Coordinates of C-alpha atoms in Angstrom, one line a residue:
X1 CA 0.0 0.0 0.0
X2 CA 1.2 3.5 -0.8
X3 CA 0.7 5.8 2.1
X4 CA 1.2 9.6 2.8
X5 CA 1.2 11.9 5.8
X6 CA 0.0 15.5 5.0
X7 CA 0.7 18.4 7.3
X8 CA -0.4 21.9 6.2
X9 CA 1.3 25.0 7.7
X10 CA 2.0 28.6 6.9
X11 CA 4.7 31.1 7.7
X12 CA 3.0 32.4 10.8
X13 CA 3.5 29.2 12.8
X14 CA 6.2 28.6 15.4
X15 CA 8.9 26.9 13.3
X16 CA 9.8 24.6 16.3
X17 CA 6.4 22.8 15.8
X18 CA 7.4 21.6 12.3
X19 CA 10.9 20.8 13.4
X20 CA 9.8 18.6 16.3
X21 CA 7.0 16.9 14.3
X22 CA 9.6 16.0 11.7
X23 CA 12.0 14.6 14.3
X24 CA 9.2 12.5 15.9
X25 CA 8.1 11.2 12.5
X26 CA 11.8 10.3 11.7
X27 CA 11.7 8.1 14.8
X28 CA 8.4 6.4 14.3
X29 CA 7.5 6.6 10.6
X30 CA 8.5 3.5 8.6
X31 CA 5.3 3.3 6.6
X32 CA 4.4 6.6 4.8
X33 CA 5.8 9.4 2.7
X34 CA 5.7 12.7 4.7
X35 CA 4.5 15.9 2.9
X36 CA 4.6 19.2 4.8
X37 CA 2.6 21.5 2.7
X38 CA 3.6 25.2 3.1
X39 CA 1.5 28.2 2.2
X40 CA 2.9 31.8 2.5
X41 CA 0.5 34.1 4.3
X42 CA -0.5 37.1 2.2
X43 CA -3.5 38.9 0.5
X44 CA -4.6 35.7 -1.2
X45 CA -3.9 33.4 1.7
X46 CA -5.0 29.8 1.4
X47 CA -6.8 28.8 4.6
X48 CA -6.6 25.5 6.4
X49 CA -9.4 23.6 4.6
X50 CA -8.2 24.8 1.2
X51 CA -4.8 23.5 1.9
X52 CA -6.2 20.1 2.9
X53 CA -8.5 20.0 -0.2
X54 CA -5.5 20.7 -2.4
X55 CA -3.0 18.4 -0.7
X56 CA -5.4 15.4 -0.4
X57 CA -6.5 15.7 -4.0
X58 CA -2.9 15.8 -5.2
X59 CA -1.8 12.8 -3.2
X60 CA -4.7 10.6 -4.3
X61 CA -4.1 11.7 -7.9
X62 CA -0.6 10.4 -7.4
X63 CA -2.1 7.0 -6.6
X64 CA -1.6 7.0 -2.8
X65 CA -4.0 4.4 -1.2
X66 CA -4.4 6.3 2.1
X67 CA -3.7 9.7 3.5
X68 CA -3.2 10.8 7.1
X69 CA -3.8 14.4 7.8
X70 CA -1.8 15.6 10.9
X71 CA -2.0 19.1 12.3
X72 CA 1.4 20.7 12.8
X73 CA 1.0 20.3 16.6
X74 CA 0.0 16.6 16.5
X75 CA 2.4 13.6 16.6
X76 CA 2.2 9.8 16.8
X77 CA 3.2 8.4 20.2
X78 CA 4.7 5.2 18.8
X79 CA 5.2 3.3 15.5
X80 CA 2.2 1.2 16.2
X81 CA -0.1 4.2 16.0
X82 CA 0.9 4.9 12.4
X83 CA 0.7 1.3 11.3
X84 CA -2.6 0.9 13.0
X85 CA -4.3 4.0 11.6
X86 CA -3.2 3.3 8.0
X87 CA -4.2 -0.4 8.2
X88 CA -7.7 0.6 9.5
X89 CA -8.1 3.3 6.9
X90 CA -7.2 0.8 4.2
X91 CA -10.1 -1.4 5.5
X92 CA -12.2 1.6 4.5
X93 CA -12.7 2.8 8.1
X94 CA -12.8 6.6 8.6
X95 CA -10.4 7.0 11.6
X96 CA -8.8 9.6 13.8
X97 CA -9.0 11.9 16.8
X98 CA -12.2 12.9 18.5
X99 CA -13.4 16.5 18.2
X100 CA -16.5 18.5 19.0
X101 CA -17.4 21.9 17.6
X102 CA -18.2 23.7 20.8
X103 CA -19.1 26.9 19.0
X104 CA -21.8 25.2 16.8
X105 CA -25.3 24.1 18.0
X106 CA -25.3 20.7 16.3
X107 CA -26.5 18.4 19.1
X108 CA -23.0 18.0 20.4
X109 CA -22.0 16.1 17.3
X110 CA -18.8 14.0 17.8
X111 CA -16.6 13.8 14.7
X112 CA -13.1 13.0 13.5
X113 CA -11.2 16.3 13.5
X114 CA -8.4 17.5 11.3
X115 CA -5.7 17.1 14.0
X116 CA -5.5 13.4 13.0
X117 CA -7.7 12.3 10.2
X118 CA -7.0 9.3 8.0
X119 CA -9.0 8.1 5.0
X120 CA -8.6 5.7 2.0
X121 CA -8.8 6.7 -1.6
X122 CA -12.0 4.6 -1.9
X123 CA -13.8 6.6 0.7
X124 CA -12.5 9.8 -0.8
X125 CA -13.9 8.8 -4.2
X126 CA -17.1 7.3 -2.8
X127 CA -17.8 10.6 -1.0
X128 CA -17.4 12.5 -4.3
X129 CA -14.0 14.0 -3.4
X130 CA -15.9 16.0 -0.8
X131 CA -14.3 19.2 0.5
X132 CA -13.0 19.5 4.0
X133 CA -14.6 22.9 4.3
X134 CA -16.6 24.0 7.4
X135 CA -19.7 26.0 7.3
X136 CA -19.8 26.8 11.0
X137 CA -23.5 26.2 11.0
X138 CA -23.5 22.4 11.2
X139 CA -19.8 21.5 10.9
X140 CA -16.2 22.6 11.4
X141 CA -13.3 21.5 9.3
X142 CA -13.5 17.8 8.2
X143 CA -16.8 17.3 10.1
X144 CA -18.9 16.7 7.1
X145 CA -16.9 13.6 6.4
X146 CA -18.2 12.1 9.7
X147 CA -21.7 13.1 8.8
X148 CA -21.4 11.4 5.4
X149 CA -19.9 8.3 6.9
X150 CA -22.8 8.1 9.4
X151 CA -25.3 8.6 6.6
X152 CA -23.8 5.9 4.5
X153 CA -23.1 3.4 7.3
X154 CA -19.3 3.6 6.8
X155 CA -17.4 2.4 9.9
X156 CA -15.9 5.1 12.1
X157 CA -13.1 4.6 14.6
X158 CA -12.7 7.7 16.8
X159 CA -9.7 7.9 19.2
X160 CA -10.9 9.3 22.5
X161 CA -9.0 11.5 25.0
X162 CA -7.1 9.5 27.7
X163 CA -5.8 12.6 29.6
X164 CA -4.6 16.1 29.0
X165 CA -2.1 18.6 30.5
X166 CA -4.4 21.5 31.3
X167 CA -7.5 23.4 30.4
X168 CA -7.0 26.3 28.0
X169 CA -7.1 29.8 29.6
X170 CA -10.7 31.0 30.0
X171 CA -12.5 27.9 28.6
X172 CA -13.0 24.2 28.8
X173 CA -13.1 21.7 25.9
X174 CA -15.9 19.2 26.3
X175 CA -16.9 16.4 24.0
X176 CA -20.5 16.7 25.2
X177 CA -23.1 14.1 26.2
X178 CA -21.0 12.9 29.1
X179 CA -18.1 11.8 26.8
X180 CA -15.5 13.7 28.8
X181 CA -13.2 16.6 28.3
X182 CA -10.0 17.3 26.4
X183 CA -7.6 20.2 26.5
X184 CA -4.1 21.5 26.0
X185 CA -1.8 18.6 25.4
X186 CA -4.3 15.7 24.9
X187 CA -3.2 12.1 24.6
X188 CA -5.7 10.2 22.4
X189 CA -6.1 6.4 22.7
X190 CA -7.8 3.7 20.5
X191 CA -10.5 1.3 21.6
X192 CA -7.8 -1.1 22.9
X193 CA -6.6 1.7 25.3
X194 CA -3.3 2.1 23.5
X195 CA -1.8 5.6 23.4
X196 CA -2.0 6.7 19.8
X197 CA -1.5 10.5 19.2
X198 CA -0.7 13.6 21.1
X199 CA -2.3 16.9 20.1
X200 CA -1.3 20.2 21.6
X201 CA -4.3 22.4 20.5
X202 CA -4.2 26.2 20.2
X203 CA -0.6 26.3 19.0
X204 CA -1.4 29.4 16.9
X205 CA -1.7 31.3 20.2
X206 CA 2.0 30.5 21.0
X207 CA 1.1 30.3 24.7
X208 CA 1.3 26.5 25.3
X209 CA 3.9 25.4 22.7
X210 CA 6.5 24.5 25.4
X211 CA 4.2 21.5 26.2
X212 CA 4.7 20.3 22.7
X213 CA 8.5 20.7 22.9
X214 CA 8.6 18.9 26.2
X215 CA 6.5 16.0 24.8
X216 CA 8.7 15.6 21.7
X217 CA 11.9 15.8 23.7
X218 CA 10.5 13.1 26.1
X219 CA 9.8 10.9 23.0
X220 CA 13.2 11.6 21.4
X221 CA 15.1 11.1 24.6
X222 CA 17.3 14.1 24.0
X223 CA 17.3 17.8 24.7
X224 CA 16.9 19.1 21.2
X225 CA 18.0 22.7 20.5
X226 CA 15.1 24.8 19.4
X227 CA 15.4 27.1 16.4
X228 CA 14.2 30.7 16.5
X229 CA 10.6 31.5 15.5

């Protein structure tokens, strides 16, 4: 199987995030080609979902069988996580990290968010190469894929939060319907209770990024020198 990991970022991000993600993937990734997709911020800025639309379409047009979208502040916690998520996607399961759009009144809908989202070419084609665009009325980025999978009876596997480091300043992230909370520095696990992915959240605010550095350095077992932002 031909596999790809897609990370979209722009020139406003903390450069250490990309550096550390690359280092962790060098350690754990033996199964996929890694594509960091850069967009320069400007008058005609490409926003997140547009970058995902472009990147995923390009990769599937190049005959990749499955694509894993990772946010720049999301990393696998072991090699098993990458092998597992690709294998399940290639069984035509839509799979990835739990998310809920707290700013949208949509009956606390649980969906697979863009922090960690893996799909097969078959699902992409069956869903009509559907956009990842949000409308912020029913759905946030990637959420319509979960709606479509639910409508079609496509199997979903959603990694749930195991623990997190802290609540974001001034708010609480809640999955709703008694499904628990998540927050800054969340570890997600699969249904076997195996740690899978770590997602910082809110990295654009540049307030919590040290938690990401610390987690990556823990994984790498070294005190990696940071580069200037």
